[in-house]
Short mmCIF file of C-alpha atoms and ligand atoms in Angstrom, two decimals:
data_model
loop_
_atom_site.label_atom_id
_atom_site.label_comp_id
_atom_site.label_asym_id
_atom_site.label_seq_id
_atom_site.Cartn_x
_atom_site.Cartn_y
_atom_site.Cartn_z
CA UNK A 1 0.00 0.00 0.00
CA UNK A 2 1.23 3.67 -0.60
CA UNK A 3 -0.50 5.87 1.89
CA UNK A 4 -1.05 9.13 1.35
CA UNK A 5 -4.11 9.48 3.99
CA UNK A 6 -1.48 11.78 6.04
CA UNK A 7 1.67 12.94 6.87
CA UNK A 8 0.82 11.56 10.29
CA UNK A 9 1.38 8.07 9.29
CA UNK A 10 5.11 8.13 9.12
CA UNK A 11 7.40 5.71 10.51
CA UNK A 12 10.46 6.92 12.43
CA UNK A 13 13.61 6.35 10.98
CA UNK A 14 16.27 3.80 12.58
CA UNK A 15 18.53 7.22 13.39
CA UNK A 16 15.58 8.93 14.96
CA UNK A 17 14.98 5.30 16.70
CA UNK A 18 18.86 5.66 17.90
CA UNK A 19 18.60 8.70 19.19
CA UNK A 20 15.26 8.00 21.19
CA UNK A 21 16.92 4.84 22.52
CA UNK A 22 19.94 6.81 24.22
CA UNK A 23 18.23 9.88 25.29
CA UNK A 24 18.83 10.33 28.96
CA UNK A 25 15.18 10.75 30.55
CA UNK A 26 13.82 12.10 34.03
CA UNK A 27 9.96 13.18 35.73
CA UNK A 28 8.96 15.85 33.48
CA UNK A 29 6.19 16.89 35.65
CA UNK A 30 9.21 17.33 38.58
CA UNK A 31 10.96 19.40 34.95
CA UNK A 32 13.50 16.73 35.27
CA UNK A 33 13.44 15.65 32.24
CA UNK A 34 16.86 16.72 30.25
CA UNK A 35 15.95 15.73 26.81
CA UNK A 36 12.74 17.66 27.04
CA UNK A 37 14.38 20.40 28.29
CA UNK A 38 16.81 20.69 25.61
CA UNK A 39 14.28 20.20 23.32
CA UNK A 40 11.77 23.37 25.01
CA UNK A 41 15.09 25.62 24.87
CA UNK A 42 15.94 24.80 21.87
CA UNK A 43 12.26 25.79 19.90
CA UNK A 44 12.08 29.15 21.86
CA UNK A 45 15.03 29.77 20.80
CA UNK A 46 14.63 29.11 17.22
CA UNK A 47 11.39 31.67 17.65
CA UNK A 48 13.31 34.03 20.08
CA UNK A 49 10.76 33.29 21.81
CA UNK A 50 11.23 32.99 26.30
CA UNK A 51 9.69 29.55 26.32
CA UNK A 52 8.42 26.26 25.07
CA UNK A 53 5.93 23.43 26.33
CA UNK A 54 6.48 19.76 24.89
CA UNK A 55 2.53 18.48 24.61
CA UNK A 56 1.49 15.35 23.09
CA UNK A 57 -0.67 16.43 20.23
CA UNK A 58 -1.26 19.80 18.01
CA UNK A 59 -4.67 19.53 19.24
CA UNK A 60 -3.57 19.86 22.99
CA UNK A 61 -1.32 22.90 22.07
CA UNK A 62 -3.61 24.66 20.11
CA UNK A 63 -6.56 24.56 23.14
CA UNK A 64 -3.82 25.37 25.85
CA UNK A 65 -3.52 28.15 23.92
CA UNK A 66 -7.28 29.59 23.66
CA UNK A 67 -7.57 28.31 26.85
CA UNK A 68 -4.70 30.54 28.13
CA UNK A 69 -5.62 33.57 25.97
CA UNK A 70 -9.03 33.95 26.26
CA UNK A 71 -12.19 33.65 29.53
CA UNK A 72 -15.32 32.40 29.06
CA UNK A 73 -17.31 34.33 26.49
CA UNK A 74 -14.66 36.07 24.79
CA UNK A 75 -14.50 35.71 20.93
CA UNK A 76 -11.94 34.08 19.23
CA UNK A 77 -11.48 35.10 15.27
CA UNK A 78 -10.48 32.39 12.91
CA UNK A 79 -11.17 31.48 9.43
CA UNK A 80 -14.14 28.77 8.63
CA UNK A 81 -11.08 26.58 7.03
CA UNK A 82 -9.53 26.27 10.31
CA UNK A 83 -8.59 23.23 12.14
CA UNK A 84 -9.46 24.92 15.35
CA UNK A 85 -12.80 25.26 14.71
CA UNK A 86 -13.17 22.03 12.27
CA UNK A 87 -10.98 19.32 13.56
CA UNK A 88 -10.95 19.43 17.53
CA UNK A 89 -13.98 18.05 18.75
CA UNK A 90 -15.71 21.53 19.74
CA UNK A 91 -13.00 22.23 22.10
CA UNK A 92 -13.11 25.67 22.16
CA UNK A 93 -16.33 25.71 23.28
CA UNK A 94 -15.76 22.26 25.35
CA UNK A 95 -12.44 23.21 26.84
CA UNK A 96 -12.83 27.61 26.67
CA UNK A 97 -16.21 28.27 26.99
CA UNK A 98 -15.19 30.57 24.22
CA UNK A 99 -16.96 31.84 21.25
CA UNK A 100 -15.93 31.73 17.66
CA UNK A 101 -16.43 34.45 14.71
CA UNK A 102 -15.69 32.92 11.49
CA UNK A 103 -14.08 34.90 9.08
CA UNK A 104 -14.75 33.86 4.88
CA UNK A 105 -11.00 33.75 3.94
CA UNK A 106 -9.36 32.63 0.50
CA UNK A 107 -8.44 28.67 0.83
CA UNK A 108 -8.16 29.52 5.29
CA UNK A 109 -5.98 33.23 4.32
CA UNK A 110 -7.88 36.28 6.05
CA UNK A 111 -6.44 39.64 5.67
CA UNK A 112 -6.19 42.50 7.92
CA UNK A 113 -9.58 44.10 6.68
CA UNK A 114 -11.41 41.13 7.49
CA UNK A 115 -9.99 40.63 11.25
CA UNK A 116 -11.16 44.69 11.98
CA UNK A 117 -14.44 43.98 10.69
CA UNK A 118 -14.67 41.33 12.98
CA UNK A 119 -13.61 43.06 16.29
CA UNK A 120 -16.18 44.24 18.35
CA UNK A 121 -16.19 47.80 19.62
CA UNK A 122 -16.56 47.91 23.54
CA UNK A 123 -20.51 46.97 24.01
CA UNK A 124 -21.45 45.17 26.70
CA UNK A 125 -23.65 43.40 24.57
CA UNK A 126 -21.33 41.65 22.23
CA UNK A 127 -18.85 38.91 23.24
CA UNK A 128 -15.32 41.01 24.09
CA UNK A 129 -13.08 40.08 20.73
CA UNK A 130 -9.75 38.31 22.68
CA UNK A 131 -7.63 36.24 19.86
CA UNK A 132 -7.22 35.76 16.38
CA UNK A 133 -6.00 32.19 15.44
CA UNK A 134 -4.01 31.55 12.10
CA UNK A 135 -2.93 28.23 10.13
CA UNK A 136 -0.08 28.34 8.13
CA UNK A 137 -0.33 26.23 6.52
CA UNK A 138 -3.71 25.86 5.97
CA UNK A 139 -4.86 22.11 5.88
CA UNK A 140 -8.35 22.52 4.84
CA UNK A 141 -7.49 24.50 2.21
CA UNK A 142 -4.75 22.48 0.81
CA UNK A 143 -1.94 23.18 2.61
CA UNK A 144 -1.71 26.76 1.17
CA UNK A 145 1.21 29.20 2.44
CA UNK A 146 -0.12 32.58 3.93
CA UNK A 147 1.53 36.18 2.72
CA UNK A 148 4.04 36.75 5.89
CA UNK A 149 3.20 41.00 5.08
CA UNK A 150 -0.66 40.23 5.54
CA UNK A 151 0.22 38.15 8.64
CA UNK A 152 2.30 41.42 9.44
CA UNK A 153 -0.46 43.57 9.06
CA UNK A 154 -2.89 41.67 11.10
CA UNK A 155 -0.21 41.38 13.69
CA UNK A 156 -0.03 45.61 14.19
CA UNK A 157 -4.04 45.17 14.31
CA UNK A 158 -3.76 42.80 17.20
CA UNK A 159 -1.53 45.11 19.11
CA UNK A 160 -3.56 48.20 18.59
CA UNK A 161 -6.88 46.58 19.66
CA UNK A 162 -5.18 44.40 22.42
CA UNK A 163 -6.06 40.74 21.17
CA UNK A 164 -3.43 38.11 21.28
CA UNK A 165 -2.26 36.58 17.93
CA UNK A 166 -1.64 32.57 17.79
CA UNK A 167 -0.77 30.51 14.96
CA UNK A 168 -1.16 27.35 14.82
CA UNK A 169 1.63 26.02 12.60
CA UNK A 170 1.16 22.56 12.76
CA UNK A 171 3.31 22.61 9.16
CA UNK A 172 4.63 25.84 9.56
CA UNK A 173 7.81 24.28 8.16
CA UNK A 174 6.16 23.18 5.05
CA UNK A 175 5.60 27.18 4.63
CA UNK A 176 8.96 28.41 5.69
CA UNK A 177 10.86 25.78 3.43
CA UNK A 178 9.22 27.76 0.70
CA UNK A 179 9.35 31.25 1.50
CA UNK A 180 12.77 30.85 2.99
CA UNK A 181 11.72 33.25 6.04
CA UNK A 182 13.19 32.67 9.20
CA UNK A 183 11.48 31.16 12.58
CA UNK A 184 12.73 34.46 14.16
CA UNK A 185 10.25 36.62 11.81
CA UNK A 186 7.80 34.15 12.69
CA UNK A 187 8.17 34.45 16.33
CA UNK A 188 8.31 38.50 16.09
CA UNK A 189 4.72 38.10 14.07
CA UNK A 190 2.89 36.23 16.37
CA UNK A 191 2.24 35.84 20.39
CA UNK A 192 1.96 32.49 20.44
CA UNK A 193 2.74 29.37 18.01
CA UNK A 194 2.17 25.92 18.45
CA UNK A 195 4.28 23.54 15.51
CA UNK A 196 3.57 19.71 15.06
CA UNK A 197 6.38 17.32 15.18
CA UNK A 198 4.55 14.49 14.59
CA UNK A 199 3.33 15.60 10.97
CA UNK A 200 5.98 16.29 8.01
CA UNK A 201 8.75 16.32 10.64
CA UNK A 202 8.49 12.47 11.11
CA UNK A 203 8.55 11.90 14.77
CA UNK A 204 6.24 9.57 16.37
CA UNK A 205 4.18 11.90 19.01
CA UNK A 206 4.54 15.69 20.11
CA UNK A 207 4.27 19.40 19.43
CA UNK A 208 5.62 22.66 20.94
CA UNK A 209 3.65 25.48 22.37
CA UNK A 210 6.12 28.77 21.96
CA UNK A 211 5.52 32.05 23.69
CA UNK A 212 6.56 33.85 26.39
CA UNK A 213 6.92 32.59 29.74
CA UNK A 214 4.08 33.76 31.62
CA UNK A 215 2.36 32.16 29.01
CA UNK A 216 4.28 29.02 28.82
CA UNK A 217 4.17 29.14 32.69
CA UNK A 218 0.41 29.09 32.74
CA UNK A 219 0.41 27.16 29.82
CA UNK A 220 2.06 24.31 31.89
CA UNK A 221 -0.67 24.04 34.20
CA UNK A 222 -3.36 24.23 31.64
CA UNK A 223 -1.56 21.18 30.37
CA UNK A 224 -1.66 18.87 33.73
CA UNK A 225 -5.46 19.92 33.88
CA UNK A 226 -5.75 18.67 30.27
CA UNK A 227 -3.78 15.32 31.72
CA UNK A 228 -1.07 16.30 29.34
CA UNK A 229 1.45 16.05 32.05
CA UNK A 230 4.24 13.16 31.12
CA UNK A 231 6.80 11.88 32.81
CA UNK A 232 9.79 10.34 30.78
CA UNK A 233 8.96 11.58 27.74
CA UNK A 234 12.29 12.74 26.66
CA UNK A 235 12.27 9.64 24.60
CA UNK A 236 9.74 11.27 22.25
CA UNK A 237 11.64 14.82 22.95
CA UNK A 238 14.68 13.35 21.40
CA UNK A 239 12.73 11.99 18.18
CA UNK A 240 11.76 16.00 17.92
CA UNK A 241 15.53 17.26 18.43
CA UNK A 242 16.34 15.04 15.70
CA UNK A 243 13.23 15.80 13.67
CA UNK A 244 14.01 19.57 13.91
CA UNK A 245 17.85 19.23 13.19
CA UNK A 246 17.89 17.06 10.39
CA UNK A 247 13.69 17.01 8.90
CA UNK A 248 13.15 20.14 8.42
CA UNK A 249 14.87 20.73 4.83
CA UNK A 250 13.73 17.64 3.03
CA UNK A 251 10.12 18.97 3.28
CA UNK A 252 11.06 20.44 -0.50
CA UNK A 253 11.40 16.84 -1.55
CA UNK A 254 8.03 16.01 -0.36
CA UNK A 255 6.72 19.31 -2.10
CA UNK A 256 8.43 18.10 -5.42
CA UNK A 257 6.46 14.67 -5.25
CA UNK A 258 3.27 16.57 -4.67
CA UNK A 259 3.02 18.90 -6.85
CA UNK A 260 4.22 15.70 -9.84
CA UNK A 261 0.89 14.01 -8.07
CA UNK A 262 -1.37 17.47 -8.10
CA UNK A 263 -0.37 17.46 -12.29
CA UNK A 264 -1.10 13.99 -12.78
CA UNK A 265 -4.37 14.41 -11.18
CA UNK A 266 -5.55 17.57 -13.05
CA UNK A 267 -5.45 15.49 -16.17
CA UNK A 268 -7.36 12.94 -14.49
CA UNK A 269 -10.52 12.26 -16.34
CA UNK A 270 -12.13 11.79 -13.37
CA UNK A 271 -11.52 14.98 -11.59
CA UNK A 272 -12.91 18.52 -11.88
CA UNK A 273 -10.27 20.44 -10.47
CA UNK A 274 -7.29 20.59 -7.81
CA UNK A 275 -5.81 23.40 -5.79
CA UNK A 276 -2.94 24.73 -7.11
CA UNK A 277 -0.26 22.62 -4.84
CA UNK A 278 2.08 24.76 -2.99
CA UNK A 279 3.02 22.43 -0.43
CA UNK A 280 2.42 18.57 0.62
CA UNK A 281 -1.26 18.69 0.39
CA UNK A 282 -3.06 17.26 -3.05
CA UNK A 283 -6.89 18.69 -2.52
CA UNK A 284 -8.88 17.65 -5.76
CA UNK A 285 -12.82 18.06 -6.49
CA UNK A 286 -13.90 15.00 -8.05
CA UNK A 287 -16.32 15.73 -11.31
CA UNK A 288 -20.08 15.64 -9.71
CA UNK A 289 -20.50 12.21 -11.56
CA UNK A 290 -17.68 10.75 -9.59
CA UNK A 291 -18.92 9.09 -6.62
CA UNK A 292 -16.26 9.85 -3.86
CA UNK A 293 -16.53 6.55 -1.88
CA UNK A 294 -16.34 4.34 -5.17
CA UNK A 295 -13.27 6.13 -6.22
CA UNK A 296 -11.46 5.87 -2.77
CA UNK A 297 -12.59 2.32 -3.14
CA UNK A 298 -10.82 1.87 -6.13
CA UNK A 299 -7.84 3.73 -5.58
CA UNK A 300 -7.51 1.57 -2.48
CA UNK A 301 -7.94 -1.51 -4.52
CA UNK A 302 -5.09 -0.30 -6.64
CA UNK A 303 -2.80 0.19 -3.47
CA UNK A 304 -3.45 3.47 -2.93
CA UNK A 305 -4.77 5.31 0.20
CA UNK A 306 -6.22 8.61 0.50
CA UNK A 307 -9.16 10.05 2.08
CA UNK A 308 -12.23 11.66 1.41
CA UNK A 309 -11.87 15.55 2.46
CA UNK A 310 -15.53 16.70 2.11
CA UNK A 311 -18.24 15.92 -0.28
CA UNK A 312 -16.95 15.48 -3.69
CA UNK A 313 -12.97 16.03 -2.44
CA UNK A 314 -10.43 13.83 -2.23
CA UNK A 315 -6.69 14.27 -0.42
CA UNK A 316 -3.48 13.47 -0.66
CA UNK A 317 -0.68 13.95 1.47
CA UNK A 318 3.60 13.43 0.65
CA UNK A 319 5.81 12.68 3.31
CA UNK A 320 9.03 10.99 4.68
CA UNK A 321 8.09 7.35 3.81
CA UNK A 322 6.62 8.56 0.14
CA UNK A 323 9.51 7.53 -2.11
CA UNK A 324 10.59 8.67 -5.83
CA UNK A 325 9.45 5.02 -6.86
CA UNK A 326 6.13 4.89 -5.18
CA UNK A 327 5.76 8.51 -6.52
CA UNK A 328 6.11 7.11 -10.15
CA UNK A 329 3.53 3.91 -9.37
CA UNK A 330 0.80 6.08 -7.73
CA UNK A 331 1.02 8.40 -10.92
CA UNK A 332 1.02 5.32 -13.35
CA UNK A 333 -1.86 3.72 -11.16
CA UNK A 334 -3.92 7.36 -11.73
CA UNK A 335 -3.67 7.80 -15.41
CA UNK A 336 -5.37 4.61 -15.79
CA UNK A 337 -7.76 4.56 -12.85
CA UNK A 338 -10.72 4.76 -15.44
C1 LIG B 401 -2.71 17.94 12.51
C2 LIG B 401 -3.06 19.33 12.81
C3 LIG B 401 -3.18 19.80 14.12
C4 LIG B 401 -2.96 18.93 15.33
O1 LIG B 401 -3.44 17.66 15.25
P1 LIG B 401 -3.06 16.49 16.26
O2 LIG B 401 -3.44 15.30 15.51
O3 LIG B 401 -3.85 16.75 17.48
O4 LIG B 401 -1.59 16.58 16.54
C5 LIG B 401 -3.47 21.12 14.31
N1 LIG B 401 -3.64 21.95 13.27
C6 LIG B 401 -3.53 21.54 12.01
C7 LIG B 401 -3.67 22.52 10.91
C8 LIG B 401 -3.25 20.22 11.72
O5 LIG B 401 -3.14 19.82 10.45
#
């Protein structure tokens, strides 16, 4: 089988193994943990950033985060793409008691315009606007990098009107291998930022909340509440050292194979359209006669997996166990799927 259901469903290589395997460990909830340490100091210092939190999933960082930013009530701005909103169970509701104002972006990008027609003035009968929330890049609308100058822009907003800015940059490297901007600019643009190294980075489990460290240390008990509090984890800590060391630049590669995949497809008699392909993420609408369970039956017959991504859309995903040979096979099995 080639999967390309996810970048999540990578193996970790026998170095990364090593390096778990020798990683000297301690109580993490006592902060004895070296490896994790080392591995918190090292990502706020990539962001210049005061502090780091080592959490098991994206999902957990990203709802420390509202949770830390925002009280019950409060609004929290985000596009109608976002993974937030879509993907986590409710939890900003669940977990916040937060509510959300969608904003209508292009493929999960907002601009600045948007966000200030979204803040509410100071009326005690409308929710008190707290945090914007930003995905770069944007899954749900296939993996799409953001503008870093519109990002700017929104972040001068934020300050003016006091609301925190987060981003939650699960594959924020996917963006940054691309643009070539630095995790410094990143850190200087937003408040808070919350990367996955479990996705394109290859590691088994984990992702970083960055910020500074009143918020990290609040963040830290948010996490324990959350039962996010781990003991000798430095095992998977050392997986993410290695990830972010030595994962971080073959990201292009996976971006090559994609965007070979994304051309393939758009010749696809089968298919309506696909988002132009900036990054790992294939999105493609499937023509309306194209029923989208039969095809992901069939491509799965053929040894492919992908998953459905909405009615009538299909997606694919590159990553670190996606070779050049498996690359050529899926595109052979595609031009004659009907
Ligand atoms: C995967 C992902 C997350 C976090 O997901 P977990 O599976 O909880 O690690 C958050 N945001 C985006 C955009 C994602 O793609």
């Amino acid at each position: 089988m080639i999967d390309f259901r996810s970048d999540t469903v990578t193996q970790p290589t026998m170095k990364m193994k090593e390096v778990m395997l020798n990683a000297p460990l301690g109580d993490d909830v006592f902060r004895d943990d070296p490896t994790i340490n080392i591995l918190e100091e090292k990502a706020a210092e990539m962001f210049g950033k005061e502090g780091a939190l080592f959490c098991p999933s994206g999902t957990m960082t990203n709802q420390i985060a509202i949770n830390v930013h925002t009280i019950p009530g409060d609004d929290v701005i985000c596009d109608k793409l976002s993974h937030i909103y879509n993907y986590e169970g409710g939890g900003i509701a669940k977990n916040s008691g937060a509510s959300v104002r969608l904003l209508e972006g292009d493929s999960g990008r907002f601009t600045a315009d948007m966000v200030k027609g979204a803040i509410n003035p100071d009326d005690i009968h409308l929710p008190i606007s707290r945090l914007v929330s930003a995905e770069n890049t944007c899954n749900k609308g296939g993996g799409v990098i953001w503008d870093s100058s519109e990002l700017e822009r929104i972040a001068v907003l934020c300050k003016k009107n006091g609301l925190s800015f987060h981003l939650d940059g699960a594959r924020l490297f996917n963006a940054l291998v691309e643009t070539r901007e630095t995790t410094e600019s990143v850190g200087n643009t937003f408040d808070t930022i919350s990367i996955c190294l479990s996705k394109g980075l290859g590691c088994p489990i984990g992702s970083l909340l960055i910020g500074d460290a009143q918020f990290i240390h609040q963040s830290r008990r948010v996490r324990k509440v959350l039962g996010g509090g781990m003991r000798q984890a430095g095992m998977l800590a050392a997986a993410g050292i290695y990830a972010l060391d030595y994962h971080v630049d073959r990201l292009k590669e996976d971006h090559e194979k994609a965007k070979e995949i994304a051309d393939v497809l758009a010749n696809c008699s089968w298919v309506k359209s696909v988002i132009p392909c900036q990054t790992n993420i294939i999105v493609a609408e499937l023509n309306d006669n194209v029923d989208q369970t039969k095809i992901l039956d069939k491509l799965k017959s053929k040894g492919l997996l992908t998953v459905g991504f909405g009615a009538g859309k299909i997606r694919f995903v590159t990553h670190l166990n996606i070779s050049n040979a498996m690359v050529e096979d899926a595109k052979q099995i595609l031009k004659t799927l009907i």
